[in-house]
């Protein structure tokens, strides 16, 4: 009889949380999370989550804490609508990827 694989366990730590009203006077909460596997060794990853009255989103934004905090700050300062979070995160990840490619080509 084979031994079962360990079940992955994710530890999420809340780093920051901000409440605001978007332009339509709807309450929104934006949260920045640190995620770590309790099962496997590895570095932490970060996620940005948003909730409104009717929607809830969570997107992983990579392993760079400083960049994740800058993104989070931009989101809450601009009072981003949760509907637009996906596009903002996709742009953020694309720009981060382009920066990595540029840095690798310089070395």
Short mmCIF file of N, CA and C in Angstrom, two decimals:
data_model
loop_
_atom_site.label_atom_id
_atom_site.label_comp_id
_atom_site.label_asym_id
_atom_site.label_seq_id
_atom_site.Cartn_x
_atom_site.Cartn_y
_atom_site.Cartn_z
N UNK A 1 0.83 -1.17 0.00
CA UNK A 1 0.00 0.00 0.00
C UNK A 1 0.89 1.25 0.00
N UNK A 2 0.62 2.17 -0.89
CA UNK A 2 1.45 3.36 -0.99
C UNK A 2 1.02 4.42 0.03
N UNK A 3 1.99 5.23 0.41
CA UNK A 3 1.67 6.32 1.35
C UNK A 3 1.07 7.49 0.57
N UNK A 4 0.03 8.09 1.09
CA UNK A 4 -0.60 9.19 0.37
C UNK A 4 0.30 10.44 0.35
N UNK A 5 0.15 11.19 -0.72
CA UNK A 5 0.87 12.45 -0.84
C UNK A 5 0.35 13.41 0.23
N UNK A 6 1.24 14.22 0.81
CA UNK A 6 0.74 15.19 1.79
C UNK A 6 -0.19 16.20 1.13
N UNK A 7 -1.22 16.55 1.81
CA UNK A 7 -2.16 17.54 1.28
C UNK A 7 -1.53 18.92 1.39
N UNK A 8 -1.61 19.68 0.32
CA UNK A 8 -1.05 21.03 0.39
C UNK A 8 -1.84 21.88 1.39
N UNK A 9 -1.12 22.66 2.14
CA UNK A 9 -1.75 23.56 3.11
C UNK A 9 -1.19 24.95 2.90
N UNK A 10 -2.07 25.88 2.73
CA UNK A 10 -1.69 27.25 2.44
C UNK A 10 -1.95 28.12 3.66
N UNK A 11 -0.92 28.80 4.12
CA UNK A 11 -1.04 29.74 5.22
C UNK A 11 -1.13 31.14 4.64
N UNK A 12 -2.21 31.83 4.89
CA UNK A 12 -2.40 33.19 4.38
C UNK A 12 -2.36 34.16 5.55
N UNK A 13 -1.52 35.19 5.42
CA UNK A 13 -1.37 36.21 6.45
C UNK A 13 -1.80 37.55 5.87
N UNK A 14 -2.71 38.21 6.56
CA UNK A 14 -3.18 39.51 6.12
C UNK A 14 -2.11 40.56 6.43
N UNK A 15 -1.62 41.26 5.40
CA UNK A 15 -0.60 42.29 5.59
C UNK A 15 -1.19 43.69 5.67
N UNK A 16 -2.26 43.93 4.92
CA UNK A 16 -2.86 45.27 4.91
C UNK A 16 -4.31 45.13 4.46
N UNK A 17 -5.13 46.05 4.93
CA UNK A 17 -6.55 46.04 4.59
C UNK A 17 -7.06 47.47 4.58
N UNK A 18 -7.73 47.86 3.51
CA UNK A 18 -8.26 49.22 3.40
C UNK A 18 -9.71 49.16 2.92
N UNK A 19 -10.50 50.01 3.53
CA UNK A 19 -11.90 50.16 3.13
C UNK A 19 -12.07 51.49 2.44
N UNK A 20 -12.87 51.53 1.40
CA UNK A 20 -13.20 52.79 0.74
C UNK A 20 -14.50 52.62 -0.04
N UNK A 21 -15.00 53.71 -0.56
CA UNK A 21 -16.18 53.65 -1.42
C UNK A 21 -15.74 53.97 -2.83
N UNK A 22 -16.17 53.13 -3.77
CA UNK A 22 -15.84 53.42 -5.16
C UNK A 22 -16.76 54.54 -5.65
N UNK A 23 -16.58 54.96 -6.87
CA UNK A 23 -17.27 56.14 -7.38
C UNK A 23 -18.79 56.06 -7.28
N UNK A 24 -19.34 54.88 -7.23
CA UNK A 24 -20.79 54.74 -7.13
C UNK A 24 -21.27 54.62 -5.69
N UNK A 25 -20.42 55.03 -4.75
CA UNK A 25 -20.71 54.99 -3.31
C UNK A 25 -21.01 53.59 -2.79
N UNK A 26 -20.35 52.62 -3.40
CA UNK A 26 -20.47 51.25 -2.92
C UNK A 26 -19.24 50.91 -2.07
N UNK A 27 -19.45 50.28 -0.92
CA UNK A 27 -18.30 49.93 -0.08
C UNK A 27 -17.44 48.85 -0.73
N UNK A 28 -16.13 49.02 -0.59
CA UNK A 28 -15.15 48.08 -1.14
C UNK A 28 -14.09 47.85 -0.06
N UNK A 29 -13.59 46.63 0.03
CA UNK A 29 -12.45 46.34 0.88
C UNK A 29 -11.38 45.72 -0.01
N UNK A 30 -10.15 46.19 0.17
CA UNK A 30 -9.01 45.67 -0.57
C UNK A 30 -8.02 45.12 0.45
N UNK A 31 -7.51 43.92 0.18
CA UNK A 31 -6.60 43.28 1.12
C UNK A 31 -5.34 42.81 0.41
N UNK A 32 -4.22 42.91 1.12
CA UNK A 32 -2.94 42.38 0.65
C UNK A 32 -2.60 41.18 1.53
N UNK A 33 -2.34 40.04 0.88
CA UNK A 33 -2.06 38.79 1.59
C UNK A 33 -0.65 38.28 1.30
N UNK A 34 -0.04 37.65 2.28
CA UNK A 34 1.19 36.86 2.09
C UNK A 34 0.75 35.39 2.16
N UNK A 35 1.18 34.61 1.17
CA UNK A 35 0.79 33.20 1.13
C UNK A 35 2.04 32.33 1.18
N UNK A 36 2.00 31.33 2.04
CA UNK A 36 3.10 30.37 2.15
C UNK A 36 2.54 28.97 2.27
N UNK A 37 3.25 28.04 1.70
CA UNK A 37 2.87 26.65 1.82
C UNK A 37 3.39 26.13 3.16
N UNK A 38 2.51 25.48 3.92
CA UNK A 38 2.95 24.84 5.16
C UNK A 38 3.54 23.46 4.88
N UNK A 39 3.29 22.94 3.70
CA UNK A 39 3.71 21.59 3.35
C UNK A 39 5.08 21.58 2.67
N UNK A 40 5.30 22.54 1.77
CA UNK A 40 6.53 22.55 0.99
C UNK A 40 7.32 23.82 1.28
N UNK A 41 8.63 23.67 1.29
CA UNK A 41 9.50 24.83 1.48
C UNK A 41 9.48 25.71 0.23
N UNK A 42 9.65 26.97 0.41
CA UNK A 42 9.68 27.88 -0.73
C UNK A 42 9.40 29.29 -0.25
N UNK A 43 9.61 30.22 -1.14
CA UNK A 43 9.40 31.60 -0.73
C UNK A 43 7.92 31.96 -0.77
N UNK A 44 7.62 33.03 -0.09
CA UNK A 44 6.24 33.49 0.00
C UNK A 44 5.81 34.12 -1.32
N UNK A 45 4.54 34.07 -1.56
CA UNK A 45 3.93 34.78 -2.68
C UNK A 45 2.89 35.72 -2.10
N UNK A 46 2.50 36.70 -2.90
CA UNK A 46 1.58 37.73 -2.43
C UNK A 46 0.36 37.77 -3.32
N UNK A 47 -0.75 38.18 -2.73
CA UNK A 47 -2.01 38.25 -3.47
C UNK A 47 -2.75 39.51 -3.06
N UNK A 48 -3.50 40.04 -4.00
CA UNK A 48 -4.37 41.17 -3.74
C UNK A 48 -5.81 40.68 -3.90
N UNK A 49 -6.62 40.99 -2.90
CA UNK A 49 -8.02 40.60 -2.94
C UNK A 49 -8.91 41.81 -2.78
N UNK A 50 -10.08 41.74 -3.39
CA UNK A 50 -11.06 42.82 -3.27
C UNK A 50 -12.44 42.21 -3.08
N UNK A 51 -13.25 42.90 -2.29
CA UNK A 51 -14.63 42.50 -2.10
C UNK A 51 -15.52 43.72 -2.19
N UNK A 52 -16.66 43.54 -2.83
CA UNK A 52 -17.72 44.55 -2.81
C UNK A 52 -18.97 43.83 -2.33
N UNK A 53 -20.11 44.47 -2.43
CA UNK A 53 -21.35 43.84 -1.96
C UNK A 53 -21.69 42.58 -2.74
N UNK A 54 -21.31 42.54 -4.01
CA UNK A 54 -21.74 41.42 -4.85
C UNK A 54 -20.60 40.59 -5.43
N UNK A 55 -19.35 41.02 -5.28
CA UNK A 55 -18.24 40.31 -5.93
C UNK A 55 -17.07 40.14 -4.97
N UNK A 56 -16.29 39.08 -5.24
CA UNK A 56 -15.08 38.81 -4.45
C UNK A 56 -14.01 38.29 -5.39
N UNK A 57 -12.80 38.87 -5.32
CA UNK A 57 -11.71 38.50 -6.22
C UNK A 57 -10.43 38.32 -5.40
N UNK A 58 -9.55 37.42 -5.87
CA UNK A 58 -8.23 37.23 -5.28
C UNK A 58 -7.28 36.85 -6.40
N UNK A 59 -6.19 37.62 -6.54
CA UNK A 59 -5.21 37.36 -7.60
C UNK A 59 -3.80 37.34 -7.02
N UNK A 60 -3.05 36.32 -7.39
CA UNK A 60 -1.64 36.22 -7.01
C UNK A 60 -0.85 37.23 -7.84
N UNK A 61 0.04 37.98 -7.18
CA UNK A 61 0.81 39.01 -7.88
C UNK A 61 2.32 38.77 -7.79
N UNK A 62 2.74 37.56 -7.43
CA UNK A 62 4.16 37.23 -7.47
C UNK A 62 4.80 37.15 -6.10
N UNK A 63 6.13 37.10 -6.09
CA UNK A 63 6.88 36.88 -4.85
C UNK A 63 7.66 38.11 -4.39
N UNK A 64 7.49 39.24 -5.04
CA UNK A 64 8.18 40.48 -4.67
C UNK A 64 7.27 41.30 -3.75
N UNK A 65 7.59 41.30 -2.46
CA UNK A 65 6.72 42.00 -1.49
C UNK A 65 6.66 43.49 -1.75
N UNK A 66 7.78 44.12 -2.05
CA UNK A 66 7.78 45.57 -2.28
C UNK A 66 6.89 45.93 -3.47
N UNK A 67 6.98 45.17 -4.55
CA UNK A 67 6.15 45.42 -5.73
C UNK A 67 4.68 45.19 -5.41
N UNK A 68 4.38 44.15 -4.63
CA UNK A 68 2.99 43.88 -4.25
C UNK A 68 2.43 45.01 -3.40
N UNK A 69 3.25 45.55 -2.51
CA UNK A 69 2.80 46.68 -1.68
C UNK A 69 2.57 47.94 -2.52
N UNK A 70 3.42 48.16 -3.53
CA UNK A 70 3.22 49.32 -4.42
C UNK A 70 1.92 49.18 -5.21
N UNK A 71 1.67 47.99 -5.72
CA UNK A 71 0.43 47.74 -6.44
C UNK A 71 -0.77 47.95 -5.53
N UNK A 72 -0.72 47.42 -4.34
CA UNK A 72 -1.81 47.58 -3.38
C UNK A 72 -2.06 49.07 -3.10
N UNK A 73 -0.99 49.82 -2.88
CA UNK A 73 -1.13 51.26 -2.62
C UNK A 73 -1.77 51.99 -3.79
N UNK A 74 -1.38 51.64 -5.00
CA UNK A 74 -1.97 52.27 -6.19
C UNK A 74 -3.45 51.95 -6.30
N UNK A 75 -3.81 50.74 -5.98
CA UNK A 75 -5.21 50.32 -6.07
C UNK A 75 -6.07 51.11 -5.09
N UNK A 76 -5.62 51.19 -3.84
CA UNK A 76 -6.46 51.86 -2.84
C UNK A 76 -6.45 53.38 -3.01
N UNK A 77 -5.33 53.95 -3.46
CA UNK A 77 -5.30 55.39 -3.70
C UNK A 77 -6.22 55.78 -4.86
N UNK A 78 -6.27 54.94 -5.88
CA UNK A 78 -7.12 55.21 -7.03
C UNK A 78 -8.55 54.77 -6.85
N UNK A 79 -8.84 54.14 -5.70
CA UNK A 79 -10.18 53.63 -5.40
C UNK A 79 -10.73 52.80 -6.57
N UNK A 80 -9.92 51.82 -6.95
CA UNK A 80 -10.25 50.95 -8.07
C UNK A 80 -11.52 50.17 -7.81
N UNK A 81 -12.33 50.03 -8.82
CA UNK A 81 -13.52 49.18 -8.75
C UNK A 81 -13.08 47.72 -8.83
N UNK A 82 -13.69 46.84 -8.05
CA UNK A 82 -13.32 45.43 -8.12
C UNK A 82 -13.45 44.83 -9.51
N UNK A 83 -14.34 45.36 -10.32
CA UNK A 83 -14.50 44.86 -11.69
C UNK A 83 -13.24 45.00 -12.53
N UNK A 84 -12.40 45.96 -12.19
CA UNK A 84 -11.20 46.24 -12.99
C UNK A 84 -9.93 45.63 -12.42
N UNK A 85 -10.04 44.93 -11.31
CA UNK A 85 -8.85 44.38 -10.66
C UNK A 85 -8.11 43.40 -11.58
N UNK A 86 -8.83 42.57 -12.28
CA UNK A 86 -8.18 41.58 -13.15
C UNK A 86 -7.27 42.25 -14.17
N UNK A 87 -7.77 43.28 -14.85
CA UNK A 87 -6.97 43.96 -15.87
C UNK A 87 -5.74 44.63 -15.26
N UNK A 88 -5.91 45.22 -14.09
CA UNK A 88 -4.78 45.88 -13.43
C UNK A 88 -3.71 44.86 -13.05
N UNK A 89 -4.12 43.73 -12.52
CA UNK A 89 -3.16 42.69 -12.14
C UNK A 89 -2.48 42.11 -13.38
N UNK A 90 -3.23 41.88 -14.45
CA UNK A 90 -2.62 41.38 -15.68
C UNK A 90 -1.57 42.35 -16.21
N UNK A 91 -1.86 43.64 -16.20
CA UNK A 91 -0.89 44.64 -16.64
C UNK A 91 0.34 44.65 -15.73
N UNK A 92 0.11 44.56 -14.43
CA UNK A 92 1.20 44.53 -13.46
C UNK A 92 2.12 43.34 -13.71
N UNK A 93 1.53 42.16 -13.90
CA UNK A 93 2.33 40.95 -14.13
C UNK A 93 3.07 41.01 -15.46
N UNK A 94 2.44 41.56 -16.49
CA UNK A 94 3.08 41.70 -17.79
C UNK A 94 4.29 42.64 -17.68
N UNK A 95 4.10 43.78 -17.00
CA UNK A 95 5.22 44.72 -16.83
C UNK A 95 6.35 44.10 -16.02
N UNK A 96 6.02 43.33 -15.00
CA UNK A 96 7.05 42.66 -14.19
C UNK A 96 7.81 41.65 -15.05
N UNK A 97 7.10 40.92 -15.89
CA UNK A 97 7.75 39.95 -16.77
C UNK A 97 8.66 40.64 -17.77
N UNK A 98 8.22 41.76 -18.33
CA UNK A 98 9.05 42.50 -19.28
C UNK A 98 10.30 43.04 -18.61
N UNK A 99 10.17 43.48 -17.36
CA UNK A 99 11.32 43.96 -16.61
C UNK A 99 12.34 42.86 -16.36
N UNK A 100 11.86 41.66 -16.07
CA UNK A 100 12.76 40.52 -15.86
C UNK A 100 13.47 40.16 -17.16
N UNK A 101 12.76 40.20 -18.27
CA UNK A 101 13.36 39.88 -19.56
C UNK A 101 14.42 40.92 -19.90
N UNK A 102 14.12 42.18 -19.65
CA UNK A 102 15.09 43.24 -19.93
C UNK A 102 16.33 43.11 -19.06
N UNK A 103 16.13 42.79 -17.77
CA UNK A 103 17.27 42.64 -16.87
C UNK A 103 18.13 41.46 -17.28
N UNK A 104 17.52 40.36 -17.73
CA UNK A 104 18.28 39.20 -18.17
C UNK A 104 19.06 39.50 -19.45
N UNK A 105 18.51 40.30 -20.34
CA UNK A 105 19.19 40.59 -21.59
C UNK A 105 20.37 41.54 -21.38
N UNK A 106 20.36 42.31 -20.27
CA UNK A 106 21.48 43.21 -19.98
C UNK A 106 22.67 42.46 -19.41
N UNK A 107 22.44 41.30 -18.80
CA UNK A 107 23.57 40.59 -18.19
C UNK A 107 24.22 39.60 -19.12
#
